[in-house]
Amino acid sequence: MAEQEETNPWGSKSWSYLSSLRQQSPLIQCITNLVSMDLIANTLLAAGASPAMIHSILEIPDFTPHTQSVLINVGTLTPEWLPAMKAAAGVANQFGKPWVLDPAAVGASGFRLKACLELIELKPTVIRGNGSEIISLSMASIGSGKGADSLHESSDALEAAKSLAKSSGAIVAISGSVDFVTDGQRVVGAHNGLPMMQKITASGCAVTALIAAFVAINPTHAFEATASAFSVFGLAGEIGMGLAKGPASLRMHLIDSLYALDQETVLHRVKITSFS
Ligand SMILES: Nc1ncnc2c1ncn2[C@@H]1O[C@H](COP(=O)(O)OP(=O)(O)OP(=O)(O)O)[C@@H](O)[C@H]1O
Ligand SMILES: Cc1ncsc1CCO
Ligand SMILES: [Mg+2]
C-alpha cells in the first residue's frame, strides 16, 4: 500500500473517495435535464450515493438543506425551471453545501448562456462541461458547440477553463479524450475512459453527477474530488467495454463496473497526471 501510494498517489486518493462514498452514501439533489435523469440516478446509485431528482421550487426550502450536494444541469432548460435552479443554488450556499453546474449545450442560445452566467454568479463549487461548452462560457458567446455535443478537443478549451476558473472562483472541468481539471493555476488531466463513451447520451451529465457526489465527500478539496471522479468514471467505462458490444451495452456494463470497482483496480489503473 505504501509503495502504491508513492507510485500512484491519485489511485489511492480516488479509492479513498469511492470507498467513502460507498460508506457515507450522501444525498445528492439533482435538478437535471430530461434526457439524463435515469442515467444519473443509476450512476449515483451504482457508485454508492443516494440521488433525488427533486426540482420543484416549492420543495427546495424543505429539501435542499438536507442534501450533501446539489447538481444543476441546464440541458433541457425552460424559463419555468430556472428559478428553481437559482433557489437551490442559493440554499446550498446558505447551508454551506457544495453545488456543481453542468452547462449542457450552453452555446445553443442566448437564453441558455444568460441563465448559465447568472448561475455562475451564485458561486458553483465546480463547473463541468465539454470543450465547446467551456469555451462558450468563458467567452460569454453562443455558437461554439453542436447542440449538446462538442466541436472542440478538451485541450482546445484549457486556456478558457483557466480564465473561467479565475473569474468565477470555481474548479473548472473539461471532459474529452483527456479530462482536464483546473483551479486557474493547477491543471491535471485524467486519462481514463474511451471514445465510445461519447456515444452514450448523457454520459457527460453522469460524470458531472459523480463529481457532485465526490465533492460531497470532501467539499474543501473539490479539485482532487473532481479529478478522481473523472478517472473512476472513465475506468468503469474501460472495464465495461470488455463486455460491451456497442453503446447500449456499454451503458449497462459501465454501471455494473462502477458498482463492482475494487481497490486493486483503482490503485493500479487510475491515471491522472499534472499539466501545470
Ligand atoms: N475521446 C475520448 N476518449 C476517452 N474518453 C472520452 C472521450 N470523449 C469523451 N470521453 C468521456 O466520455 C464522457 C462524456 O464526455 P463528453 O465530453 O462526451 O461529455 P458531454 O459532451 O457533456 O456529454 P453529454 O452531453 O452527452 O452528457 C466523459 O467521461 C469523458 O471522459
Ligand atoms: C441530447 C441532449 N439534448 C439536450 S441535453 C441532452 C443530453 C446530453 O447533454
Ligand atoms: Mg456529448
Short mmCIF file of C-alpha atoms and ligand atoms in Angstrom, two decimals:
data_model
loop_
_atom_site.label_atom_id
_atom_site.label_comp_id
_atom_site.label_asym_id
_atom_site.label_seq_id
_atom_site.Cartn_x
_atom_site.Cartn_y
_atom_site.Cartn_z
CA MET A 1 0.00 0.00 0.00
CA ALA A 2 2.79 2.43 0.92
CA GLU A 3 4.52 1.63 -2.35
CA GLN A 4 1.28 2.10 -4.30
CA GLU A 5 0.71 5.47 -2.72
CA GLU A 6 4.15 6.56 -3.83
CA THR A 7 3.83 5.28 -7.40
CA ASN A 8 0.21 6.33 -7.94
CA PRO A 9 -0.97 8.84 -5.32
CA TRP A 10 -4.07 9.60 -7.42
CA GLY A 11 -5.01 5.91 -7.31
CA SER A 12 -5.19 5.91 -3.53
CA LYS A 13 -6.89 9.30 -3.50
CA SER A 14 -9.53 8.06 -5.95
CA TRP A 15 -10.07 4.88 -3.97
CA SER A 16 -10.48 6.89 -0.79
CA TYR A 17 -13.24 8.99 -2.41
CA LEU A 18 -15.02 5.96 -3.84
CA SER A 19 -14.87 3.90 -0.65
CA SER A 20 -16.04 6.88 1.46
CA LEU A 21 -18.90 7.41 -0.98
CA ARG A 22 -19.96 3.79 -0.52
CA GLN A 23 -19.78 4.12 3.27
CA GLN A 24 -21.44 7.52 3.64
CA SER A 25 -23.95 7.38 0.76
CA PRO A 26 -24.50 11.15 0.60
CA LEU A 27 -27.83 12.54 -0.60
CA ILE A 28 -27.38 14.35 -3.92
CA GLN A 29 -30.15 16.62 -5.20
CA CYS A 30 -30.21 16.59 -9.00
CA ILE A 31 -32.01 19.28 -10.96
CA THR A 32 -31.12 17.93 -14.35
CA ASN A 33 -32.27 17.57 -17.92
CA LEU A 34 -34.99 15.19 -19.03
CA VAL A 35 -32.56 13.04 -21.08
CA SER A 36 -30.14 12.40 -18.25
CA MET A 37 -32.34 11.64 -15.25
CA ASP A 38 -32.27 7.86 -15.47
CA LEU A 39 -28.56 7.54 -16.26
CA ILE A 40 -27.61 9.99 -13.50
CA ALA A 41 -29.75 8.29 -10.86
CA ASN A 42 -28.37 4.87 -11.79
CA THR A 43 -24.76 6.11 -11.95
CA LEU A 44 -25.06 7.65 -8.48
CA LEU A 45 -26.68 4.55 -7.02
CA ALA A 46 -24.04 2.26 -8.53
CA ALA A 47 -21.29 4.48 -7.11
CA GLY A 48 -22.85 4.38 -3.63
CA ALA A 49 -24.60 7.76 -3.42
CA SER A 50 -28.29 8.49 -2.95
CA PRO A 51 -29.80 10.52 -5.81
CA ALA A 52 -33.02 12.54 -5.64
CA MET A 53 -34.47 14.22 -8.73
CA ILE A 54 -36.37 16.93 -6.88
CA HIS A 55 -36.76 20.09 -8.89
CA SER A 56 -39.93 21.94 -7.90
CA ILE A 57 -39.22 25.37 -6.45
CA LEU A 58 -41.91 24.60 -3.86
CA GLU A 59 -39.82 21.78 -2.39
CA ILE A 60 -36.41 23.42 -2.27
CA PRO A 61 -36.72 25.19 1.12
CA ASP A 62 -37.64 21.88 2.83
CA PHE A 63 -35.43 19.51 0.90
CA THR A 64 -32.19 21.20 -0.18
CA PRO A 65 -30.90 21.87 3.38
CA HIS A 66 -30.83 18.08 3.95
CA THR A 67 -28.71 17.26 0.90
CA GLN A 68 -24.93 16.84 0.90
CA SER A 69 -24.55 18.44 -2.52
CA VAL A 70 -26.61 19.77 -5.41
CA LEU A 71 -26.23 19.16 -9.14
CA ILE A 72 -27.68 21.68 -11.59
CA ASN A 73 -27.74 20.77 -15.30
CA VAL A 74 -29.38 23.07 -17.88
CA GLY A 75 -29.62 20.53 -20.73
CA THR A 76 -33.38 20.92 -21.28
CA LEU A 77 -33.79 24.33 -19.67
CA THR A 78 -37.08 26.22 -19.82
CA PRO A 79 -37.95 29.56 -18.18
CA GLU A 80 -40.04 27.69 -15.59
CA TRP A 81 -37.09 25.66 -14.30
CA LEU A 82 -34.53 28.43 -13.94
CA PRO A 83 -35.93 29.98 -10.71
CA ALA A 84 -35.80 26.56 -9.03
CA MET A 85 -32.17 26.15 -10.07
CA LYS A 86 -31.29 29.55 -8.67
CA ALA A 87 -33.20 28.86 -5.47
CA ALA A 88 -31.42 25.52 -4.96
CA ALA A 89 -28.00 27.10 -5.57
CA GLY A 90 -28.90 29.85 -3.09
CA VAL A 91 -29.99 27.38 -0.39
CA ALA A 92 -26.87 25.27 -0.98
CA ASN A 93 -24.75 28.38 -0.41
CA GLN A 94 -26.74 29.39 2.65
CA PHE A 95 -26.26 25.96 4.24
CA GLY A 96 -22.62 25.60 3.21
CA LYS A 97 -23.24 22.72 0.78
CA PRO A 98 -21.26 22.36 -2.43
CA TRP A 99 -23.09 22.64 -5.74
CA VAL A 100 -21.98 21.69 -9.23
CA LEU A 101 -23.04 23.22 -12.57
CA ASP A 102 -23.29 21.31 -15.85
CA PRO A 103 -23.75 23.96 -18.60
CA ALA A 104 -25.10 21.41 -21.10
CA ALA A 105 -25.43 22.88 -24.61
CA VAL A 106 -24.80 26.38 -23.23
CA GLY A 107 -23.78 27.63 -26.69
CA ALA A 108 -27.19 26.76 -28.16
CA SER A 109 -28.93 30.07 -27.35
CA GLY A 110 -28.68 33.43 -25.68
CA PHE A 111 -31.30 32.33 -23.14
CA ARG A 112 -29.19 29.37 -22.03
CA LEU A 113 -25.97 31.37 -21.95
CA LYS A 114 -27.53 34.15 -19.84
CA ALA A 115 -29.00 31.57 -17.47
CA CYS A 116 -25.61 29.88 -17.01
CA LEU A 117 -23.83 33.19 -16.44
CA GLU A 118 -26.44 34.08 -13.79
CA LEU A 119 -25.98 30.67 -12.16
CA ILE A 120 -22.21 31.18 -12.11
CA GLU A 121 -22.82 34.39 -10.12
CA LEU A 122 -24.20 32.01 -7.44
CA LYS A 123 -20.74 30.51 -6.98
CA PRO A 124 -20.77 26.87 -8.08
CA THR A 125 -18.07 24.73 -6.47
CA VAL A 126 -17.35 23.01 -9.80
CA ILE A 127 -18.35 23.69 -13.43
CA ARG A 128 -18.04 20.64 -15.76
CA GLY A 129 -18.58 20.92 -19.48
CA ASN A 130 -17.25 19.59 -22.76
CA GLY A 131 -14.70 21.68 -24.70
CA SER A 132 -17.23 23.76 -26.63
CA GLU A 133 -19.32 24.45 -23.52
CA ILE A 134 -16.33 25.73 -21.54
CA ILE A 135 -15.26 27.95 -24.46
CA SER A 136 -18.82 29.38 -24.77
CA LEU A 137 -18.97 30.17 -21.06
CA SER A 138 -15.53 31.66 -20.86
CA MET A 139 -16.08 33.89 -23.90
CA ALA A 140 -19.74 34.53 -22.99
CA SER A 141 -20.71 33.79 -26.59
CA ILE A 142 -23.00 31.31 -28.29
CA GLY A 143 -22.48 29.04 -31.30
CA SER A 144 -19.29 27.22 -30.34
CA GLY A 145 -20.84 23.73 -29.96
CA LYS A 146 -23.17 21.41 -31.88
CA GLY A 147 -26.13 21.31 -29.50
CA ALA A 148 -25.15 19.02 -26.63
CA ASP A 149 -22.06 17.73 -28.46
CA SER A 150 -18.63 19.31 -28.55
CA LEU A 151 -16.88 20.59 -31.67
CA HIS A 152 -13.63 21.00 -29.73
CA GLU A 153 -10.98 18.82 -28.16
CA SER A 154 -10.82 19.26 -24.40
CA SER A 155 -7.26 20.63 -24.78
CA ASP A 156 -8.62 23.44 -27.05
CA ALA A 157 -10.55 24.71 -24.01
CA LEU A 158 -7.74 24.68 -21.47
CA GLU A 159 -6.96 28.41 -21.51
CA ALA A 160 -10.71 29.19 -21.48
CA ALA A 161 -11.09 26.90 -18.47
CA LYS A 162 -8.27 28.58 -16.55
CA SER A 163 -9.72 32.00 -17.21
CA LEU A 164 -13.23 30.85 -16.20
CA ALA A 165 -11.83 29.32 -13.00
CA LYS A 166 -10.11 32.59 -12.12
CA SER A 167 -13.14 34.77 -12.89
CA SER A 168 -15.70 32.51 -11.18
CA GLY A 169 -13.73 31.02 -8.28
CA ALA A 170 -14.99 27.57 -9.34
CA ILE A 171 -13.00 24.47 -10.17
CA VAL A 172 -13.45 24.07 -13.94
CA ALA A 173 -13.52 20.61 -15.51
CA ILE A 174 -13.45 19.79 -19.25
CA SER A 175 -14.40 16.32 -20.46
CA GLY A 176 -12.90 14.73 -23.57
CA SER A 177 -10.13 12.36 -24.62
CA VAL A 178 -8.23 13.77 -21.63
CA ASP A 179 -10.44 15.20 -18.90
CA PHE A 180 -8.84 18.37 -17.53
CA VAL A 181 -9.39 19.95 -14.13
CA THR A 182 -8.14 23.41 -13.15
CA ASP A 183 -8.47 25.90 -10.35
CA GLY A 184 -6.95 28.61 -12.57
CA GLN A 185 -3.38 27.73 -11.53
CA ARG A 186 -3.03 23.97 -11.24
CA VAL A 187 -4.04 21.70 -14.12
CA VAL A 188 -4.36 17.91 -14.01
CA GLY A 189 -5.54 15.56 -16.73
CA ALA A 190 -7.47 12.32 -16.15
CA HIS A 191 -6.66 9.84 -18.91
CA ASN A 192 -9.16 7.06 -18.22
CA GLY A 193 -12.14 6.50 -20.48
CA LEU A 194 -12.73 5.61 -24.13
CA PRO A 195 -14.23 7.34 -27.20
CA MET A 196 -17.31 5.06 -27.22
CA MET A 197 -18.48 6.85 -24.06
CA GLN A 198 -19.43 9.83 -26.26
CA LYS A 199 -22.00 7.57 -27.92
CA ILE A 200 -23.93 7.19 -24.66
CA THR A 201 -26.22 10.20 -24.33
CA ALA A 202 -25.78 12.00 -21.02
CA SER A 203 -22.53 10.25 -20.14
CA GLY A 204 -21.09 13.74 -19.58
CA CYS A 205 -24.09 14.60 -17.39
CA ALA A 206 -23.46 11.38 -15.45
CA VAL A 207 -19.81 12.19 -14.79
CA THR A 208 -20.85 15.65 -13.56
CA ALA A 209 -23.23 13.94 -11.12
CA LEU A 210 -20.39 11.70 -9.94
CA ILE A 211 -18.29 14.83 -9.42
CA ALA A 212 -21.12 16.25 -7.27
CA ALA A 213 -21.06 13.04 -5.20
CA PHE A 214 -17.26 13.03 -4.77
CA VAL A 215 -17.32 16.72 -3.84
CA ALA A 216 -19.93 15.92 -1.17
CA ILE A 217 -17.34 13.64 0.48
CA ASN A 218 -14.78 16.43 0.81
CA PRO A 219 -16.08 19.86 -0.21
CA THR A 220 -12.83 21.60 0.74
CA HIS A 221 -10.88 19.50 -1.80
CA ALA A 222 -13.08 19.92 -4.87
CA PHE A 223 -10.08 19.87 -7.25
CA GLU A 224 -8.99 16.40 -6.09
CA ALA A 225 -12.58 15.14 -5.90
CA THR A 226 -13.27 16.24 -9.48
CA ALA A 227 -10.16 14.63 -10.98
CA SER A 228 -10.85 11.42 -9.06
CA ALA A 229 -14.48 11.27 -10.22
CA PHE A 230 -13.40 11.69 -13.85
CA SER A 231 -10.91 8.83 -13.59
CA VAL A 232 -13.21 6.48 -11.69
CA PHE A 233 -15.99 7.02 -14.27
CA GLY A 234 -13.56 6.54 -17.17
CA LEU A 235 -12.15 3.41 -15.58
CA ALA A 236 -15.65 1.97 -15.20
CA GLY A 237 -16.10 2.61 -18.92
CA GLU A 238 -12.81 0.89 -19.80
CA ILE A 239 -13.71 -2.19 -17.78
CA GLY A 240 -17.30 -2.17 -19.05
CA MET A 241 -16.08 -2.09 -22.66
CA GLY A 242 -14.51 -5.50 -22.11
CA LEU A 243 -18.03 -6.95 -22.05
CA ALA A 244 -19.87 -4.47 -24.29
CA LYS A 245 -20.88 -4.81 -27.96
CA GLY A 246 -21.75 -1.13 -28.52
CA PRO A 247 -23.08 1.98 -26.79
CA ALA A 248 -26.22 0.41 -25.31
CA SER A 249 -24.45 -2.49 -23.67
CA LEU A 250 -21.55 -0.21 -22.67
CA ARG A 251 -24.08 1.91 -20.74
CA MET A 252 -25.15 -1.17 -18.82
CA HIS A 253 -21.65 -2.58 -18.27
CA LEU A 254 -20.26 0.82 -17.25
CA ILE A 255 -22.84 0.98 -14.45
CA ASP A 256 -22.10 -2.62 -13.40
CA SER A 257 -18.35 -1.94 -13.46
CA LEU A 258 -18.72 1.22 -11.39
CA TYR A 259 -20.67 -0.78 -8.81
CA ALA A 260 -18.02 -3.53 -8.73
CA LEU A 261 -14.81 -1.43 -8.86
CA ASP A 262 -12.33 -2.75 -6.32
CA GLN A 263 -9.36 -1.24 -4.56
CA GLU A 264 -6.67 -3.01 -6.54
CA THR A 265 -8.13 -1.98 -9.90
CA VAL A 266 -8.48 1.64 -8.81
CA LEU A 267 -4.96 1.75 -7.35
CA HIS A 268 -3.40 0.27 -10.48
CA ARG A 269 -5.46 1.78 -13.27
CA VAL A 270 -6.40 5.34 -12.31
CA LYS A 271 -4.27 7.60 -14.49
CA ILE A 272 -4.10 11.28 -13.56
CA THR A 273 -1.12 13.45 -14.45
CA SER A 274 -0.13 17.03 -13.80
CA PHE A 275 -0.11 19.56 -16.67
CA SER A 276 0.93 22.65 -14.73
N1 LIG B 1 -12.18 10.69 -26.93
C1 LIG B 1 -12.45 10.25 -25.71
N2 LIG B 1 -11.66 9.33 -25.13
C2 LIG B 1 -11.92 8.87 -23.89
N3 LIG B 1 -12.99 9.26 -23.15
C3 LIG B 1 -13.81 10.19 -23.67
C4 LIG B 1 -13.59 10.73 -24.97
N4 LIG B 1 -14.57 11.63 -25.21
C5 LIG B 1 -15.34 11.66 -24.13
N5 LIG B 1 -14.91 10.79 -23.19
C6 LIG B 1 -15.53 10.53 -21.89
O1 LIG B 1 -16.92 10.46 -22.10
C7 LIG B 1 -17.64 11.08 -21.04
C8 LIG B 1 -18.57 12.15 -21.58
O2 LIG B 1 -17.79 13.21 -22.07
P1 LIG B 1 -18.31 14.19 -23.21
O3 LIG B 1 -17.21 15.16 -23.45
O4 LIG B 1 -18.86 13.43 -24.36
O5 LIG B 1 -19.47 14.93 -22.40
P2 LIG B 1 -20.70 15.73 -22.95
O6 LIG B 1 -20.47 16.20 -24.34
O7 LIG B 1 -21.07 16.74 -21.93
O8 LIG B 1 -21.79 14.57 -22.93
P3 LIG B 1 -23.38 14.61 -22.78
O9 LIG B 1 -23.81 15.96 -23.23
O10 LIG B 1 -23.86 13.50 -23.66
O11 LIG B 1 -23.69 14.38 -21.35
C9 LIG B 1 -16.59 11.61 -20.07
O12 LIG B 1 -16.44 10.71 -19.01
C10 LIG B 1 -15.31 11.67 -20.93
O13 LIG B 1 -14.16 11.44 -20.16
C1 LIG B 2 -29.13 15.18 -26.12
C2 LIG B 2 -29.38 16.25 -25.14
N1 LIG B 2 -30.05 17.38 -25.50
C3 LIG B 2 -30.18 18.24 -24.51
S1 LIG B 2 -29.49 17.72 -23.06
C4 LIG B 2 -29.00 16.26 -23.79
C5 LIG B 2 -28.33 15.19 -23.04
C6 LIG B 2 -26.87 15.30 -23.06
O1 LIG B 2 -26.41 16.50 -22.57
MG MG B 3 -21.51 14.55 -25.84
#
